[in-house]
Tab-separated table of C-alpha atoms and ligand atoms in Angstrom:
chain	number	residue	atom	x	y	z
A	1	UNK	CA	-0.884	-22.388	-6.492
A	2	UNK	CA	-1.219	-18.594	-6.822
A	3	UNK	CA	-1.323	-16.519	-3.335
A	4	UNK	CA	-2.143	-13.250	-2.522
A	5	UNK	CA	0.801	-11.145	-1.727
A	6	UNK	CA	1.780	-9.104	1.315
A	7	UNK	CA	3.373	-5.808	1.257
A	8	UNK	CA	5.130	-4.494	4.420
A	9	UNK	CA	4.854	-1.268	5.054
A	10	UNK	CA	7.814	-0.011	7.269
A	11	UNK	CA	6.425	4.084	7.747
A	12	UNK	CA	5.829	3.375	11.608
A	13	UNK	CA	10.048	2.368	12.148
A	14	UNK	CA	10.510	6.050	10.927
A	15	UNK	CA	8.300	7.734	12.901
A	16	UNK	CA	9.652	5.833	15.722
A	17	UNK	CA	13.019	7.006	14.419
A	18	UNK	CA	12.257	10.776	14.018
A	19	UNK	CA	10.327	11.003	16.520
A	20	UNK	CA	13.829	11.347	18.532
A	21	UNK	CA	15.927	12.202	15.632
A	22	UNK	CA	17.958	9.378	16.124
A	23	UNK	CA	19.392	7.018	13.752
A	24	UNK	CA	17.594	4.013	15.250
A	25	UNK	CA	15.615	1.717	14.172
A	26	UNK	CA	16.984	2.059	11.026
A	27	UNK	CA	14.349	1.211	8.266
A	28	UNK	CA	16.642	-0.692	6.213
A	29	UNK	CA	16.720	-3.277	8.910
A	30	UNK	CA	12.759	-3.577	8.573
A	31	UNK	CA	13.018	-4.197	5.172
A	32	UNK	CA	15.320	-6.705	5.306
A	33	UNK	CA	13.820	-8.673	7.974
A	34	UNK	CA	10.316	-8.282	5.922
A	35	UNK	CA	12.038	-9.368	3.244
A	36	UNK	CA	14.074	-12.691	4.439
A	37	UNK	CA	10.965	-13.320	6.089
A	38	UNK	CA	8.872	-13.717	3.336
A	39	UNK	CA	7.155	-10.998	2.300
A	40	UNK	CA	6.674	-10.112	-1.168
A	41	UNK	CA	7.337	-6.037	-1.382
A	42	UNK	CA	8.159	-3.395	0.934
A	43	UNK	CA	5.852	-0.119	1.031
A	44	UNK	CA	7.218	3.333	1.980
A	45	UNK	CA	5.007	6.363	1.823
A	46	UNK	CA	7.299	9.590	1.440
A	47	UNK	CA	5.016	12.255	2.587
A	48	UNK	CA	5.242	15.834	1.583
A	49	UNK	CA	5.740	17.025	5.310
A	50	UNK	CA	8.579	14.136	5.853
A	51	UNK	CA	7.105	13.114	9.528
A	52	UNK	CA	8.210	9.616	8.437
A	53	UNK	CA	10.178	8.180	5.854
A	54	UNK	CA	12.969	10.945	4.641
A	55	UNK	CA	14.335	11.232	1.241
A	56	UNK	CA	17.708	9.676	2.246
A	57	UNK	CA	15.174	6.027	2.624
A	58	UNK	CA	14.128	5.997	-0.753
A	59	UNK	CA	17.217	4.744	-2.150
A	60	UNK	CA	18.236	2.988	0.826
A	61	UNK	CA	15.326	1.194	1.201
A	62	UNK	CA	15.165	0.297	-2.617
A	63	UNK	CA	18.759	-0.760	-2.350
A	64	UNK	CA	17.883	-3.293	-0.041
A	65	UNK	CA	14.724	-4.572	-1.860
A	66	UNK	CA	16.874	-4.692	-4.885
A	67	UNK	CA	19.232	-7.535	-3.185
A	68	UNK	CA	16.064	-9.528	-2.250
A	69	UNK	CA	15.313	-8.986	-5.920
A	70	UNK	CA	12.048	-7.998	-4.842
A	71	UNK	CA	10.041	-4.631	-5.542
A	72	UNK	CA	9.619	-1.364	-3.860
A	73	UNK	CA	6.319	0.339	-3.578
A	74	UNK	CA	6.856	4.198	-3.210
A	75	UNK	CA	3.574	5.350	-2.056
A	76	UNK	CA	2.987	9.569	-2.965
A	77	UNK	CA	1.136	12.561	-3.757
A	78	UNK	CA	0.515	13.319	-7.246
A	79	UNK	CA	3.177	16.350	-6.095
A	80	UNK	CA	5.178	17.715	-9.396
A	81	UNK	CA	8.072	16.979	-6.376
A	82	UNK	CA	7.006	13.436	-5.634
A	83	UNK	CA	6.959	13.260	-9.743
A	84	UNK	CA	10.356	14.249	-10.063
A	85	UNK	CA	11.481	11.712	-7.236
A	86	UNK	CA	10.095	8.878	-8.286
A	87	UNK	CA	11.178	9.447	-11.653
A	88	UNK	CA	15.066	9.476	-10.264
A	89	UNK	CA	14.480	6.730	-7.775
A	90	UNK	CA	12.388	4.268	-10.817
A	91	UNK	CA	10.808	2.176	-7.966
A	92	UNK	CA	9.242	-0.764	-9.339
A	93	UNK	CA	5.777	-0.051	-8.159
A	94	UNK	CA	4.439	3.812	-7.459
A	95	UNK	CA	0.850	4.075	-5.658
A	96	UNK	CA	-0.714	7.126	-5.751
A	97	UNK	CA	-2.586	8.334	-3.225
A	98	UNK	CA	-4.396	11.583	-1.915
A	99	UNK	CA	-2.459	13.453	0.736
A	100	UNK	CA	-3.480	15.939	3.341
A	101	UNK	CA	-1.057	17.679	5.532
A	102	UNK	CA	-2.884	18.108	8.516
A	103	UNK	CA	-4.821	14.175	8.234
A	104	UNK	CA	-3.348	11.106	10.156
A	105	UNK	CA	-2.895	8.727	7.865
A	106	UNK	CA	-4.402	8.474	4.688
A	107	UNK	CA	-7.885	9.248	4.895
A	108	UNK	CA	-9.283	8.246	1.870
A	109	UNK	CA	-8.906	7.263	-1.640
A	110	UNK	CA	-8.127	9.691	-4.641
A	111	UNK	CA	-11.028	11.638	-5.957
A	112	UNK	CA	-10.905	10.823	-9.441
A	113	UNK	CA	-14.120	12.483	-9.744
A	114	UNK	CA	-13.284	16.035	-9.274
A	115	UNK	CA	-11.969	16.984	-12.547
A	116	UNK	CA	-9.147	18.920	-10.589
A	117	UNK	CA	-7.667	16.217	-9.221
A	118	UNK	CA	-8.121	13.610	-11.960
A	119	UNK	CA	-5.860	16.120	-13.959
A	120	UNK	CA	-3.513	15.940	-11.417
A	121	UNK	CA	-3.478	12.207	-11.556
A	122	UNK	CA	-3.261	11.815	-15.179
A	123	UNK	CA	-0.543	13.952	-15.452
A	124	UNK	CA	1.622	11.935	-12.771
A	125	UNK	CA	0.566	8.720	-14.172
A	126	UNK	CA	1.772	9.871	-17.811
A	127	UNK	CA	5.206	11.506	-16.493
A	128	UNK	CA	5.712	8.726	-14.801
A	129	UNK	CA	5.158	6.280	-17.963
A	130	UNK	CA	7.315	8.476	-20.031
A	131	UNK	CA	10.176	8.941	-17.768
A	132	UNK	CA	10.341	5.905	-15.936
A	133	UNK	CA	8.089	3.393	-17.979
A	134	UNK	CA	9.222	0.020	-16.247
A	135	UNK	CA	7.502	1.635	-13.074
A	136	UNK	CA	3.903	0.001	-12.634
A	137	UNK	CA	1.579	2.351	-10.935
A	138	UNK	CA	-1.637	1.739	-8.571
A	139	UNK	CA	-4.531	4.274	-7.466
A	140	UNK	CA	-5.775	4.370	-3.979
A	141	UNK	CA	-9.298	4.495	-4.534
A	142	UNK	CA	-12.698	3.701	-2.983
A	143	UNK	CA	-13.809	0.236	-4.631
A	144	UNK	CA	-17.343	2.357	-5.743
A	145	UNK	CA	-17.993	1.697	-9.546
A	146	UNK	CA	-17.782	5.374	-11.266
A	147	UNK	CA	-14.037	5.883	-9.302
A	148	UNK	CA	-12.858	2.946	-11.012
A	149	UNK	CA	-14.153	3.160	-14.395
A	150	UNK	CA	-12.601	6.861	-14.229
A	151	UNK	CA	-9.164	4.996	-13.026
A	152	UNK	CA	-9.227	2.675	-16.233
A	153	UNK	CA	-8.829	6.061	-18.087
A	154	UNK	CA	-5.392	6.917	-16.719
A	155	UNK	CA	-2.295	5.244	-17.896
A	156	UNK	CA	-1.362	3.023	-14.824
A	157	UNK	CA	-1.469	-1.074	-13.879
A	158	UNK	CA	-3.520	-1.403	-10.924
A	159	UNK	CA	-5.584	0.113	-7.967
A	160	UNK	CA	-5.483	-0.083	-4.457
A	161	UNK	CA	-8.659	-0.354	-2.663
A	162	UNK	CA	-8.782	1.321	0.244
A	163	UNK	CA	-9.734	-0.632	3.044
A	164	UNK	CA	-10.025	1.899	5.934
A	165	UNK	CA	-13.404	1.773	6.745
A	166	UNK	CA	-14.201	-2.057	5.871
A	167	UNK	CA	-11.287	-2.267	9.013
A	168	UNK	CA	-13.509	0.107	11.057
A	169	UNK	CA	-16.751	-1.789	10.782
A	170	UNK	CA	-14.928	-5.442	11.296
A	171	UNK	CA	-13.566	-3.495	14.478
A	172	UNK	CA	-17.066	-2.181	15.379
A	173	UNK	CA	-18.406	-5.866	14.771
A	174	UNK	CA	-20.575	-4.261	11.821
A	175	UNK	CA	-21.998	-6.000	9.262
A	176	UNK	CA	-19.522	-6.528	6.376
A	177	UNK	CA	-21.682	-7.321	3.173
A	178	UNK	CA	-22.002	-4.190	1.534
A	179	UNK	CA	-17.880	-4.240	1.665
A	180	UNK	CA	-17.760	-7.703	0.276
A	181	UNK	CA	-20.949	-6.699	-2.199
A	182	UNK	CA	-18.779	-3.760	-3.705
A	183	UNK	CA	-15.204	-5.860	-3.540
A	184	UNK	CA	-16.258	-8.195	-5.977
A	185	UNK	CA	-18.437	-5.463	-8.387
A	186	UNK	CA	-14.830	-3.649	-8.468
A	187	UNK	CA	-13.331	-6.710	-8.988
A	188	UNK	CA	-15.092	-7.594	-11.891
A	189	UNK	CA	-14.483	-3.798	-13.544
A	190	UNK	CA	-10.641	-3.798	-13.089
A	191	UNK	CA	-10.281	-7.159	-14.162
A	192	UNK	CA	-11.921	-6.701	-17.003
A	193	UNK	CA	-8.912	-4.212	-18.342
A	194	UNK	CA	-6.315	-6.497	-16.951
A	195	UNK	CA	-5.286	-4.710	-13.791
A	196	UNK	CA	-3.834	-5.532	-10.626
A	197	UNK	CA	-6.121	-5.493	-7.520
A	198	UNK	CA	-4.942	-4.254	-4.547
A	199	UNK	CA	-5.625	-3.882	-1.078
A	200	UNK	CA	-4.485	-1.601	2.085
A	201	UNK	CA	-5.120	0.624	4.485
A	202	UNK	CA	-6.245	-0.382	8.710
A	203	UNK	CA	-6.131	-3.752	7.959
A	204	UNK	CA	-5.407	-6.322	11.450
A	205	UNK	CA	-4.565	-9.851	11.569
A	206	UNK	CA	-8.452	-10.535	12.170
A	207	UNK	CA	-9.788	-8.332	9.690
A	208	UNK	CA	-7.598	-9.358	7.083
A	209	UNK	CA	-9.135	-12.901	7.276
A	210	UNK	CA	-12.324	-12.016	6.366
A	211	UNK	CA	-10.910	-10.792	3.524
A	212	UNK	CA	-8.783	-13.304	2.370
A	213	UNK	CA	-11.340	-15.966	2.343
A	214	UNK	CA	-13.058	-13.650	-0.323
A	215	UNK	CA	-10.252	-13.862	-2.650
A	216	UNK	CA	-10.855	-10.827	-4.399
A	217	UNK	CA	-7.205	-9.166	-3.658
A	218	UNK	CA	-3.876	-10.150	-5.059
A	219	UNK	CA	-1.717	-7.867	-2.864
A	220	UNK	CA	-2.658	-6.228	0.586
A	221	UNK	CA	-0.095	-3.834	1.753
A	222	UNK	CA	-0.106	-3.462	5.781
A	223	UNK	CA	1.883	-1.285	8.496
A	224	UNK	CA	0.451	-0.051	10.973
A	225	UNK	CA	-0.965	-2.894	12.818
A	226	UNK	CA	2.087	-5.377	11.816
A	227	UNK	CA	4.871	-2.830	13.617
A	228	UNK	CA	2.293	-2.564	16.796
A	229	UNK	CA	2.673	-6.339	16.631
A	230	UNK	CA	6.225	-6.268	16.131
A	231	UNK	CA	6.983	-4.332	19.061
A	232	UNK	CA	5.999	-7.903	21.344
A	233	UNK	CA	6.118	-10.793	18.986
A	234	UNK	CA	9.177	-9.110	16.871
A	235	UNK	CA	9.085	-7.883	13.026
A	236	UNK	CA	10.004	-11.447	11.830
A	237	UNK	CA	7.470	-13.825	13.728
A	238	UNK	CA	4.521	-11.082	12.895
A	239	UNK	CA	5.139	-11.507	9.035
A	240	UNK	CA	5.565	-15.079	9.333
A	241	UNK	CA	2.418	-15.603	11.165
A	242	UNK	CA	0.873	-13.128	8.643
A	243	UNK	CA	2.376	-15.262	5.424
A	244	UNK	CA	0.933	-18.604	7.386
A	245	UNK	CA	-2.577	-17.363	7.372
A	246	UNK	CA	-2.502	-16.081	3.655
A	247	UNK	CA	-1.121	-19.128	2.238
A	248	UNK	CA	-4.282	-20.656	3.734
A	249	UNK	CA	-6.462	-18.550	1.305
A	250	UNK	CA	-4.878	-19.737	-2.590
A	251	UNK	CA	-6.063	-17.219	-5.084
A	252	UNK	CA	-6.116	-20.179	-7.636
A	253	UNK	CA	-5.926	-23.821	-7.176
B	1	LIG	N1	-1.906	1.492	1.592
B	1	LIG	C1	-1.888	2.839	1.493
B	1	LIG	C2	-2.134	3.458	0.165
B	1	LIG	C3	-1.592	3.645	2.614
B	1	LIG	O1	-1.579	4.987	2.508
B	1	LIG	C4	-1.294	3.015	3.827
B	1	LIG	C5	-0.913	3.847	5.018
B	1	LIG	O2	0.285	4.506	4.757
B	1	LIG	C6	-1.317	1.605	3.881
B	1	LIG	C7	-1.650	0.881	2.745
B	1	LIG	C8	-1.022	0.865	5.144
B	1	LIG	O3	-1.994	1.159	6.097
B	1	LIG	P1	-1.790	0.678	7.596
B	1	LIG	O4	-0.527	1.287	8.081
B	1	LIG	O5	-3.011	1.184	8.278
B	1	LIG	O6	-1.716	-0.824	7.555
């Protein structure tokens, strides 16, 4: 049986970290408890202004996954800077995704529309391939139809549907269809070149079901909510309880 795979983001145990400029919690431990507890990858997103994960994590953190044999998923900006990193660090999965200095989080997927940045994009993805080309990449992207078509024109593996406002609406006890409507349209467009299809972004335990039982997604990569969890149930029991409920959703028979 085939399962959809869960990606642990550990951001949040830096921000706890530099929010005191301590050494503690150290984000190594995260991804080894994420790790020996099951999940499949561990996310990092090394943002231009550093507020969470620091440059000095990169290879730590891909040092661990590397014992567990399992991958690291460097999330970035299409930066010439987060180029030139990722190239030197080889992760074994790069996501790229739009970044604003003064947003949040993530806000959105990558406008692959504007000519601007689909340049920008295109040249990551192709410096990436050449430099590094056992490195699989992913797009954050809105699941609409004309964002992915122009994705399948870069060079990369997969894209990652951002699920930020599908996570709003469950939240807001909204009706879901249209989500689930354009899900499976994507689904069938990505698929059709072979790609992976990803999920992430504001996902819970609850709204995550939802989404499972659709079985569109191979991978869903979560943070936020799981190290909010973590704080009273602890890192390990959150994942496992996570892993429990997507084992109950087979991707394949
Ligand atoms: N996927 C991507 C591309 C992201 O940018 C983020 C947030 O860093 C996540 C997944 C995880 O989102 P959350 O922390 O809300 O679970």
């Amino acid at each position: 049986m085939k399962y959809p795979r869960l990606g642990v983001n550990i951001d949040h145990v830096a921000t706890l970290r530099q929010q005191r400029g301590e050494f503690y919690p150290e984000v190594t431990r995260a991804a080894e408890v994420s790790l020996a507890t099951g999940a499949h990858q561990i996310t990092i997103h090394l943002r231009e202004d550093r507020r969470h994960i620091q440059d000095r994590d990169v290879p730590e953190t891909h040092n661990m996954c590397r014992k567990f044999k399992l991958p690291l998923n460097l999330e970035m900006g299409c930066s010439d800077e987060m180029v030139q990193i990722a190239i030197l660090e080889k992760p074994e999965w790069v996501c790229l995704v739009p970044e604003k200095r003064a947003e949040r989080t993530t806000e959105g997927g990558l406008d692959v529309l504007d000519p601007i940045n689909y340049a920008r994009v295109k040249a990551a993805c192709e410096t990436i391939k050449k430099m590094s080309p056992a490195t699989k990449i992913s797009l954050f992207v809105e699941a609409t139809p004309q964002v992915l078509s122009k994705c399948l024109t870069v060079r990369a593996d997969a894209v990652e549907i951002h699920t930020g406002e599908y996570a709003k609406d469950f939240l807001n006890k909204k009706d879901l269809s249209n989500h689930f409507k354009m899900y499976r349209e994507g689904r069938s467009i990505i698929k059709a070149q072979g790609w992976g299809y990803h999920a992430g972004h504001g996902l819970t335990f609850e709204s995550l079901e939802p989404l499972l039982a659709e079985k569109q997604f191979e991978e869903y990569n979560i943070g936020h909510w799981i190290m909010g969890e973590a704080l009273f149930l602890g890192l390990g029991h959150v994942i496992k309880e996570m892993l429990t409920l997507m084992k109950k959703y087979p991707l394949e028979a």
